[in-house]
Amino acid sequence: MATVMDGKRTSELVRERVSGEAAEFVSATGHTPGLVTILVGEDPASQVYVRSKGERTREVGMASFHEQLTATASQDEVESAVARWNADDRVDGILVQLPLPGDLDSKPVLELIDPSKDVDGFHPVSVGRLVANQPGLRPCTPLGVMELLHTYEIPVTGAEAVVVGRSDIVGKPVALLLLHESATVTITHSRTRDLAEVTRRADILVAAIGRPQMITGDMIKPGAAVVDVGINRTDAGLVGDVDYESASEVAGAITPVPGGVGPMTIAMLLSNTLEAARLRRA
Ligand code: NAP
């Protein structure tokens, strides 16, 4: 049976590390790293995410701010909120909770965030720095995938890595992070011919598809590390993009859903906030 890569436990370790390093940062600089969440509208799921980001931020000894805008807020009002937090030195990280309601366009809002405060790593400047492997802020979920691989000592250098999915928030950035650690990376997508033939080559297989249990055991190389980014709500509950039952019989290591990549995302957001505070004062 495969080793379970436990995201709950690993995220606790990350938060312990961030908590210790944040305390050191505060005593060295006198500044408490701060994160602001901006929520537009009252979507219940978004409210839960934002609340838990605030709680986690305070737990690791960082400052948490929140700005609530009504669902009727104009594009200008949302952009002015971002501009205000850009200018506020108490804050090192700005997170605009997506999706934005109604006709609001998230692209200009995200592009307005000061790249030095871009803890989600979605700003074009952050993307460019990632592509060029320059210091900068990386997207949280892909960072969480790498943290799990490192924690479970999965060899990355020289490994065949296959990423299923090419989204800007998961597939592409995780492929670049793997590439920068010298994996041989293949990115697959809905137009890939014979997906199973490609995934069976993978020593590291990352699934970021959004299709319940699509990756089955017969698509996995024996002993591979399988990281399941998928979060799919089905009648049977929350499931990943990987069919855990058949996959865990073949894989050497595997992440569960829930309790795998999911908890890592907030932990890496906290890590990014500390990193932003450091980079902004370097
Ligand atoms: P997305 O933007 O919808 O991208 C999905 C990707 O999967 C696309 O590139 C698509 O290919 C590809 N794909 C779809 N059907 C496929 C098929 N049959 N064969 C091969 N590739 C296929 O999704 P996303 O935002 O990357 O998210 C992916 C999953 O991760 C979702 O379940 C999401 O909920 C989850 N997620 C989890 C976290 C977390 O914190 N754990 C964070 C973000 C996302 P094309 O480009 O050709 O359409």
mmCIF file of C-alpha atoms and ligand atoms in Angstrom:
data_model
loop_
_atom_site.group_PDB
_atom_site.id
_atom_site.type_symbol
_atom_site.label_atom_id
_atom_site.label_comp_id
_atom_site.label_asym_id
_atom_site.label_seq_id
_atom_site.Cartn_x
_atom_site.Cartn_y
_atom_site.Cartn_z
ATOM 1 C CA MET A 1 0.000 0.000 0.000
ATOM 2 C CA ALA A 2 1.103 3.534 -0.746
ATOM 3 C CA THR A 3 2.488 5.972 1.814
ATOM 4 C CA VAL A 4 -0.184 8.560 2.543
ATOM 5 C CA MET A 5 1.126 12.098 2.071
ATOM 6 C CA ASP A 6 -0.778 13.737 4.915
ATOM 7 C CA GLY A 7 -1.585 17.365 4.087
ATOM 8 C CA LYS A 8 -3.198 18.042 7.421
ATOM 9 C CA ARG A 9 -0.061 17.090 9.330
ATOM 10 C CA THR A 10 2.273 18.730 6.795
ATOM 11 C CA SER A 11 0.276 21.968 6.884
ATOM 12 C CA GLU A 12 0.612 21.985 10.683
ATOM 13 C CA LEU A 13 4.374 21.688 10.306
ATOM 14 C CA VAL A 14 4.402 24.596 7.859
ATOM 15 C CA ARG A 15 2.304 26.731 10.204
ATOM 16 C CA GLU A 16 4.625 25.892 13.135
ATOM 17 C CA ARG A 17 7.603 26.956 11.021
ATOM 18 C CA VAL A 18 5.896 30.180 9.899
ATOM 19 C CA SER A 19 4.870 30.947 13.470
ATOM 20 C CA GLY A 20 8.478 30.609 14.735
ATOM 21 C CA GLU A 21 9.952 32.587 11.853
ATOM 22 C CA ALA A 22 7.277 35.306 12.107
ATOM 23 C CA ALA A 23 8.181 35.797 15.784
ATOM 24 C CA GLU A 24 11.868 36.114 14.833
ATOM 25 C CA PHE A 25 10.933 38.582 12.099
ATOM 26 C CA VAL A 26 8.925 40.705 14.531
ATOM 27 C CA SER A 27 11.785 40.872 17.035
ATOM 28 C CA ALA A 28 14.340 41.665 14.314
ATOM 29 C CA THR A 29 12.322 44.357 12.511
ATOM 30 C CA GLY A 30 9.592 45.534 14.905
ATOM 31 C CA HIS A 31 7.076 44.909 12.120
ATOM 32 C CA THR A 32 4.316 42.303 12.362
ATOM 33 C CA PRO A 33 3.634 40.773 8.926
ATOM 34 C CA GLY A 34 0.046 41.486 7.887
ATOM 35 C CA LEU A 35 -2.460 39.962 5.476
ATOM 36 C CA VAL A 36 -5.667 41.591 4.275
ATOM 37 C CA THR A 37 -8.528 39.651 2.743
ATOM 38 C CA ILE A 38 -10.953 41.544 0.525
ATOM 39 C CA LEU A 39 -14.351 39.954 0.049
ATOM 40 C CA VAL A 40 -16.945 41.325 -2.328
ATOM 41 C CA GLY A 41 -20.478 40.062 -1.635
ATOM 42 C CA GLU A 42 -21.773 37.456 0.795
ATOM 43 C CA ASP A 43 -21.137 34.135 -0.903
ATOM 44 C CA PRO A 44 -21.256 31.657 2.027
ATOM 45 C CA ALA A 45 -18.359 29.473 0.811
ATOM 46 C CA SER A 46 -16.164 32.547 0.286
ATOM 47 C CA GLN A 47 -17.094 33.827 3.758
ATOM 48 C CA VAL A 48 -15.931 30.522 5.263
ATOM 49 C CA TYR A 49 -12.620 30.645 3.333
ATOM 50 C CA VAL A 50 -11.961 34.249 4.301
ATOM 51 C CA ARG A 51 -12.790 33.688 7.962
ATOM 52 C CA SER A 52 -10.496 30.692 8.192
ATOM 53 C CA LYS A 53 -7.670 32.604 6.455
ATOM 54 C CA GLY A 54 -8.058 35.348 9.089
ATOM 55 C CA GLU A 55 -8.028 32.878 11.980
ATOM 56 C CA ARG A 56 -4.979 31.037 10.662
ATOM 57 C CA THR A 57 -3.146 34.327 10.122
ATOM 58 C CA ARG A 58 -3.672 35.357 13.755
ATOM 59 C CA GLU A 59 -2.730 31.867 15.011
ATOM 60 C CA VAL A 60 0.767 32.211 13.555
ATOM 61 C CA GLY A 61 1.226 35.644 15.153
ATOM 62 C CA MET A 62 0.644 37.755 12.064
ATOM 63 C CA ALA A 63 -1.800 40.656 11.713
ATOM 64 C CA SER A 64 -5.088 40.003 9.948
ATOM 65 C CA PHE A 65 -7.202 42.665 8.262
ATOM 66 C CA HIS A 66 -10.454 42.283 6.404
ATOM 67 C CA GLU A 67 -12.358 44.524 4.033
ATOM 68 C CA GLN A 68 -15.950 43.624 3.230
ATOM 69 C CA LEU A 69 -17.584 45.181 0.175
ATOM 70 C CA THR A 70 -21.220 44.712 -0.792
ATOM 71 C CA ALA A 71 -22.178 42.613 -3.806
ATOM 72 C CA THR A 72 -23.322 45.865 -5.449
ATOM 73 C CA ALA A 73 -19.833 47.426 -5.234
ATOM 74 C CA SER A 74 -18.661 48.946 -8.508
ATOM 75 C CA GLN A 75 -15.466 48.003 -10.325
ATOM 76 C CA ASP A 76 -14.048 51.369 -9.190
ATOM 77 C CA GLU A 77 -14.865 50.717 -5.553
ATOM 78 C CA VAL A 78 -13.149 47.316 -5.608
ATOM 79 C CA GLU A 79 -10.096 48.769 -7.346
ATOM 80 C CA SER A 80 -9.938 51.696 -4.876
ATOM 81 C CA ALA A 81 -9.956 49.200 -1.998
ATOM 82 C CA VAL A 82 -6.937 47.429 -3.495
ATOM 83 C CA ALA A 83 -5.184 50.776 -4.050
ATOM 84 C CA ARG A 84 -5.738 51.741 -0.392
ATOM 85 C CA TRP A 85 -4.239 48.478 0.879
ATOM 86 C CA ASN A 86 -1.323 48.836 -1.543
ATOM 87 C CA ALA A 87 -0.492 52.088 0.241
ATOM 88 C CA ASP A 88 -0.980 50.674 3.748
ATOM 89 C CA ASP A 89 2.336 49.631 5.271
ATOM 90 C CA ARG A 90 0.739 47.428 7.926
ATOM 91 C CA VAL A 91 -0.081 44.973 5.191
ATOM 92 C CA ASP A 92 2.410 42.739 3.318
ATOM 93 C CA GLY A 93 -0.121 40.543 1.556
ATOM 94 C CA ILE A 94 -3.359 41.360 -0.250
ATOM 95 C CA LEU A 95 -5.797 38.594 -1.080
ATOM 96 C CA VAL A 96 -8.886 39.323 -3.156
ATOM 97 C CA GLN A 97 -11.247 36.406 -2.665
ATOM 98 C CA LEU A 98 -12.381 35.011 -6.024
ATOM 99 C CA PRO A 99 -14.717 34.703 -7.792
ATOM 100 C CA LEU A 100 -15.975 38.285 -7.795
ATOM 101 C CA PRO A 101 -19.776 38.547 -8.014
ATOM 102 C CA GLY A 102 -21.858 39.874 -10.903
ATOM 103 C CA ASP A 103 -20.174 41.716 -13.743
ATOM 104 C CA LEU A 104 -17.026 42.611 -11.824
ATOM 105 C CA ASP A 105 -13.865 41.847 -13.779
ATOM 106 C CA SER A 106 -11.184 40.215 -11.619
ATOM 107 C CA LYS A 107 -8.336 40.715 -14.100
ATOM 108 C CA PRO A 108 -7.800 44.481 -13.654
ATOM 109 C CA VAL A 109 -8.330 44.077 -9.903
ATOM 110 C CA LEU A 110 -5.606 41.440 -9.600
ATOM 111 C CA GLU A 111 -3.291 43.452 -11.855
ATOM 112 C CA LEU A 112 -3.646 46.438 -9.548
ATOM 113 C CA ILE A 113 -2.230 44.560 -6.554
ATOM 114 C CA ASP A 114 1.311 45.709 -5.784
ATOM 115 C CA PRO A 115 3.413 42.700 -6.928
ATOM 116 C CA SER A 116 5.376 42.903 -3.669
ATOM 117 C CA LYS A 117 2.065 42.141 -1.853
ATOM 118 C CA ASP A 118 0.808 39.560 -4.348
ATOM 119 C CA VAL A 119 0.597 36.596 -1.956
ATOM 120 C CA ASP A 120 -1.677 34.667 -4.343
ATOM 121 C CA GLY A 121 1.040 34.880 -7.003
ATOM 122 C CA PHE A 122 -1.424 35.649 -9.822
ATOM 123 C CA HIS A 123 -0.084 39.078 -10.885
ATOM 124 C CA PRO A 124 1.622 39.034 -14.329
ATOM 125 C CA VAL A 125 4.841 40.253 -12.682
ATOM 126 C CA SER A 126 4.752 37.289 -10.280
ATOM 127 C CA VAL A 127 4.035 34.949 -13.191
ATOM 128 C CA GLY A 128 7.003 36.378 -15.097
ATOM 129 C CA ARG A 129 9.277 35.939 -12.100
ATOM 130 C CA LEU A 130 8.122 32.338 -11.758
ATOM 131 C CA VAL A 131 8.795 31.611 -15.427
ATOM 132 C CA ALA A 132 12.262 33.208 -15.161
ATOM 133 C CA ASN A 133 12.930 31.479 -11.818
ATOM 134 C CA GLN A 134 13.603 34.819 -10.141
ATOM 135 C CA PRO A 135 12.779 35.452 -6.465
ATOM 136 C CA GLY A 136 9.111 36.301 -6.057
ATOM 137 C CA LEU A 137 5.790 35.084 -4.743
ATOM 138 C CA ARG A 138 4.510 31.763 -6.107
ATOM 139 C CA PRO A 139 0.878 30.561 -6.198
ATOM 140 C CA CYS A 140 -0.100 28.811 -2.972
ATOM 141 C CA THR A 141 -1.586 25.513 -4.169
ATOM 142 C CA PRO A 142 1.410 24.648 -6.410
ATOM 143 C CA LEU A 143 3.724 25.565 -3.514
ATOM 144 C CA GLY A 144 1.702 23.193 -1.328
ATOM 145 C CA VAL A 145 2.233 20.373 -3.835
ATOM 146 C CA MET A 146 6.007 20.940 -3.725
ATOM 147 C CA GLU A 147 6.023 21.128 0.071
ATOM 148 C CA LEU A 148 4.309 17.724 0.271
ATOM 149 C CA LEU A 149 6.824 16.180 -2.153
ATOM 150 C CA HIS A 150 9.714 17.590 -0.095
ATOM 151 C CA THR A 151 8.259 16.544 3.252
ATOM 152 C CA TYR A 152 7.828 12.974 2.040
ATOM 153 C CA GLU A 153 11.319 13.039 0.446
ATOM 154 C CA ILE A 154 10.086 12.291 -3.056
ATOM 155 C CA PRO A 155 13.086 12.744 -5.388
ATOM 156 C CA VAL A 156 12.320 15.512 -7.892
ATOM 157 C CA THR A 157 15.634 16.088 -9.692
ATOM 158 C CA GLY A 158 15.673 14.025 -12.874
ATOM 159 C CA ALA A 159 12.258 12.518 -12.166
ATOM 160 C CA GLU A 160 9.643 12.171 -14.905
ATOM 161 C CA ALA A 161 6.843 14.473 -13.767
ATOM 162 C CA VAL A 162 3.475 14.578 -15.492
ATOM 163 C CA VAL A 163 0.977 17.319 -14.698
ATOM 164 C CA VAL A 164 -2.604 16.729 -15.819
ATOM 165 C CA GLY A 165 -4.221 20.156 -16.305
ATOM 166 C CA ARG A 166 -2.829 23.436 -17.634
ATOM 167 C CA SER A 167 -4.682 26.104 -15.652
ATOM 168 C CA ASP A 168 -2.945 29.337 -14.680
ATOM 169 C CA ILE A 169 -3.576 28.723 -10.992
ATOM 170 C CA VAL A 170 -2.440 25.092 -10.679
ATOM 171 C CA GLY A 171 -1.263 23.170 -13.747
ATOM 172 C CA LYS A 172 1.156 25.664 -15.310
ATOM 173 C CA PRO A 173 2.739 26.981 -12.099
ATOM 174 C CA VAL A 174 3.212 23.514 -10.588
ATOM 175 C CA ALA A 175 4.853 22.380 -13.845
ATOM 176 C CA LEU A 176 7.259 25.336 -13.644
ATOM 177 C CA LEU A 177 8.109 24.658 -9.997
ATOM 178 C CA LEU A 178 8.861 21.030 -10.885
ATOM 179 C CA LEU A 179 10.948 22.147 -13.866
ATOM 180 C CA HIS A 180 12.960 24.564 -11.707
ATOM 181 C CA GLU A 181 13.777 21.635 -9.440
ATOM 182 C CA SER A 182 15.038 19.764 -12.510
ATOM 183 C CA ALA A 183 12.227 17.298 -13.080
ATOM 184 C CA THR A 184 11.536 16.335 -16.682
ATOM 185 C CA VAL A 185 8.072 17.785 -17.017
ATOM 186 C CA THR A 186 5.177 16.949 -19.320
ATOM 187 C CA ILE A 187 1.983 19.015 -19.179
ATOM 188 C CA THR A 188 -1.163 17.244 -20.372
ATOM 189 C CA HIS A 189 -4.708 18.554 -20.948
ATOM 190 C CA SER A 190 -8.045 17.680 -22.486
ATOM 191 C CA ARG A 191 -6.566 17.403 -25.988
ATOM 192 C CA THR A 192 -3.720 15.080 -25.009
ATOM 193 C CA ARG A 193 -3.688 11.935 -27.119
ATOM 194 C CA ASP A 194 -3.620 8.714 -25.058
ATOM 195 C CA LEU A 195 -3.408 10.318 -21.626
ATOM 196 C CA ALA A 196 -2.861 6.984 -19.850
ATOM 197 C CA GLU A 197 0.207 6.272 -21.948
ATOM 198 C CA VAL A 198 1.712 9.583 -20.757
ATOM 199 C CA THR A 199 0.670 9.335 -17.101
ATOM 200 C CA ARG A 200 2.139 5.811 -16.879
ATOM 201 C CA ARG A 201 5.584 7.328 -17.498
ATOM 202 C CA ALA A 202 5.329 9.542 -14.423
ATOM 203 C CA ASP A 203 7.449 9.116 -11.309
ATOM 204 C CA ILE A 204 5.512 12.147 -10.029
ATOM 205 C CA LEU A 205 1.920 12.552 -11.204
ATOM 206 C CA VAL A 206 0.015 15.737 -10.357
ATOM 207 C CA ALA A 207 -3.708 15.727 -11.133
ATOM 208 C CA ALA A 208 -5.362 19.169 -11.416
ATOM 209 C CA ILE A 209 -8.334 18.474 -13.631
ATOM 210 C CA GLY A 210 -11.595 18.993 -11.772
ATOM 211 C CA ARG A 211 -13.056 15.636 -12.857
ATOM 212 C CA PRO A 212 -13.985 13.216 -10.104
ATOM 213 C CA GLN A 213 -11.762 10.120 -9.865
ATOM 214 C CA MET A 214 -10.580 10.362 -13.476
ATOM 215 C CA ILE A 215 -7.068 9.015 -12.810
ATOM 216 C CA THR A 216 -7.353 5.303 -12.113
ATOM 217 C CA GLY A 217 -4.785 2.783 -10.904
ATOM 218 C CA ASP A 218 -4.092 1.470 -14.423
ATOM 219 C CA MET A 219 -2.882 4.972 -15.427
ATOM 220 C CA ILE A 220 -0.182 5.005 -12.748
ATOM 221 C CA LYS A 221 3.365 3.682 -12.798
ATOM 222 C CA PRO A 222 4.006 1.313 -9.885
ATOM 223 C CA GLY A 223 5.710 3.215 -7.075
ATOM 224 C CA ALA A 224 4.875 6.697 -8.407
ATOM 225 C CA ALA A 225 4.105 9.667 -6.152
ATOM 226 C CA VAL A 226 0.571 10.820 -6.915
ATOM 227 C CA VAL A 227 -0.580 14.281 -5.859
ATOM 228 C CA ASP A 228 -4.296 14.909 -6.211
ATOM 229 C CA VAL A 229 -5.191 18.609 -6.384
ATOM 230 C CA GLY A 230 -8.808 17.997 -7.362
ATOM 231 C CA ILE A 231 -11.706 18.976 -5.136
ATOM 232 C CA ASN A 232 -14.999 17.695 -6.502
ATOM 233 C CA ARG A 233 -18.299 17.747 -4.669
ATOM 234 C CA THR A 234 -20.283 14.633 -5.599
ATOM 235 C CA ASP A 235 -23.306 12.835 -4.150
ATOM 236 C CA ALA A 236 -20.809 10.550 -2.430
ATOM 237 C CA GLY A 237 -19.082 13.556 -0.789
ATOM 238 C CA LEU A 238 -15.798 15.292 -1.530
ATOM 239 C CA VAL A 239 -13.555 13.377 -3.945
ATOM 240 C CA GLY A 240 -10.361 14.140 -5.824
ATOM 241 C CA ASP A 241 -9.386 13.766 -9.469
ATOM 242 C CA VAL A 242 -7.727 10.452 -8.591
ATOM 243 C CA ASP A 243 -9.572 7.224 -7.876
ATOM 244 C CA TYR A 244 -7.929 6.734 -4.491
ATOM 245 C CA GLU A 245 -8.879 3.101 -4.068
ATOM 246 C CA SER A 246 -7.304 1.756 -7.257
ATOM 247 C CA ALA A 247 -4.483 4.331 -7.313
ATOM 248 C CA SER A 248 -3.270 3.630 -3.781
ATOM 249 C CA GLU A 249 -2.717 -0.024 -4.697
ATOM 250 C CA VAL A 250 -0.196 0.964 -7.386
ATOM 251 C CA ALA A 251 1.333 4.239 -6.187
ATOM 252 C CA GLY A 252 4.303 4.482 -3.831
ATOM 253 C CA ALA A 253 2.913 7.637 -2.213
ATOM 254 C CA ILE A 254 -0.434 9.396 -2.585
ATOM 255 C CA THR A 255 -2.367 12.359 -1.203
ATOM 256 C CA PRO A 256 -5.888 11.778 0.121
ATOM 257 C CA VAL A 257 -8.882 14.030 -0.602
ATOM 258 C CA PRO A 258 -9.795 15.634 1.698
ATOM 259 C CA GLY A 259 -6.681 16.071 3.838
ATOM 260 C CA GLY A 260 -4.062 16.253 1.082
ATOM 261 C CA VAL A 261 -3.329 19.349 -0.972
ATOM 262 C CA GLY A 262 -6.395 21.217 0.375
ATOM 263 C CA PRO A 263 -5.015 22.128 3.827
ATOM 264 C CA MET A 264 -1.660 23.057 2.285
ATOM 265 C CA THR A 265 -3.037 26.052 0.389
ATOM 266 C CA ILE A 266 -3.760 28.258 3.431
ATOM 267 C CA ALA A 267 -0.494 27.175 5.063
ATOM 268 C CA MET A 268 1.435 28.322 1.986
ATOM 269 C CA LEU A 269 -0.535 31.588 1.956
ATOM 270 C CA LEU A 270 0.802 32.286 5.453
ATOM 271 C CA SER A 271 4.283 31.304 4.333
ATOM 272 C CA ASN A 272 3.931 33.692 1.371
ATOM 273 C CA THR A 273 2.814 36.537 3.643
ATOM 274 C CA LEU A 274 5.953 36.115 5.728
ATOM 275 C CA GLU A 275 8.020 35.845 2.534
ATOM 276 C CA ALA A 276 6.423 39.072 1.221
ATOM 277 C CA ALA A 277 7.238 40.851 4.480
ATOM 278 C CA ARG A 278 10.857 39.701 4.143
ATOM 279 C CA LEU A 279 11.192 40.630 0.466
ATOM 280 C CA ARG A 280 9.602 44.052 1.111
ATOM 281 C CA ARG A 281 12.167 44.822 3.775
ATOM 282 C CA ALA A 282 15.192 43.184 2.111
HETATM 283 P P1 NAP B 1 -9.422 24.271 -14.549
HETATM 284 O O1 NAP B 1 -9.012 25.693 -14.686
HETATM 285 O O2 NAP B 1 -10.817 23.872 -14.874
HETATM 286 O O3 NAP B 1 -8.410 23.383 -15.417
HETATM 287 C C1 NAP B 1 -8.624 22.019 -15.598
HETATM 288 C C2 NAP B 1 -7.581 21.455 -16.513
HETATM 289 O O4 NAP B 1 -7.838 20.065 -16.660
HETATM 290 C C3 NAP B 1 -7.608 22.073 -17.912
HETATM 291 O O5 NAP B 1 -6.313 22.387 -18.328
HETATM 292 C C4 NAP B 1 -8.233 20.985 -18.767
HETATM 293 O O6 NAP B 1 -7.726 20.919 -20.091
HETATM 294 C C5 NAP B 1 -7.803 19.744 -18.046
HETATM 295 N N1 NAP B 1 -8.719 18.647 -18.338
HETATM 296 C C6 NAP B 1 -10.073 18.656 -18.305
HETATM 297 N N2 NAP B 1 -10.570 17.466 -18.699
HETATM 298 C C7 NAP B 1 -9.503 16.695 -19.003
HETATM 299 C C8 NAP B 1 -9.362 15.385 -19.507
HETATM 300 N N3 NAP B 1 -10.422 14.612 -19.751
HETATM 301 N N4 NAP B 1 -8.116 14.919 -19.713
HETATM 302 C C9 NAP B 1 -7.031 15.673 -19.462
HETATM 303 N N5 NAP B 1 -7.108 16.944 -18.991
HETATM 304 C C10 NAP B 1 -8.332 17.444 -18.782
HETATM 305 O O7 NAP B 1 -9.189 23.743 -13.076
HETATM 306 P P2 NAP B 1 -8.135 24.212 -11.924
HETATM 307 O O8 NAP B 1 -8.526 25.549 -11.443
HETATM 308 O O9 NAP B 1 -6.738 23.961 -12.362
HETATM 309 O O10 NAP B 1 -8.504 23.166 -10.789
HETATM 310 C C11 NAP B 1 -8.353 21.773 -10.975
HETATM 311 C C12 NAP B 1 -8.911 21.045 -9.773
HETATM 312 O O11 NAP B 1 -8.163 21.433 -8.617
HETATM 313 C C13 NAP B 1 -10.368 21.383 -9.436
HETATM 314 O O12 NAP B 1 -10.972 20.217 -8.896
HETATM 315 C C14 NAP B 1 -10.251 22.437 -8.365
HETATM 316 O O13 NAP B 1 -11.362 22.456 -7.505
HETATM 317 C C15 NAP B 1 -9.026 21.958 -7.622
HETATM 318 N N6 NAP B 1 -8.293 22.999 -6.912
HETATM 319 C C16 NAP B 1 -7.897 22.717 -5.639
HETATM 320 C C17 NAP B 1 -7.174 23.634 -4.918
HETATM 321 C C18 NAP B 1 -6.730 23.277 -3.539
HETATM 322 O O14 NAP B 1 -6.531 24.131 -2.703
HETATM 323 N N7 NAP B 1 -6.524 22.002 -3.239
HETATM 324 C C19 NAP B 1 -6.833 24.870 -5.465
HETATM 325 C C20 NAP B 1 -7.212 25.128 -6.784
HETATM 326 C C21 NAP B 1 -7.930 24.188 -7.495
HETATM 327 P P3 NAP B 1 -7.985 22.083 -21.180
HETATM 328 O O15 NAP B 1 -7.059 23.203 -20.791
HETATM 329 O O16 NAP B 1 -7.625 21.446 -22.455
HETATM 330 O O17 NAP B 1 -9.433 22.464 -21.059
#
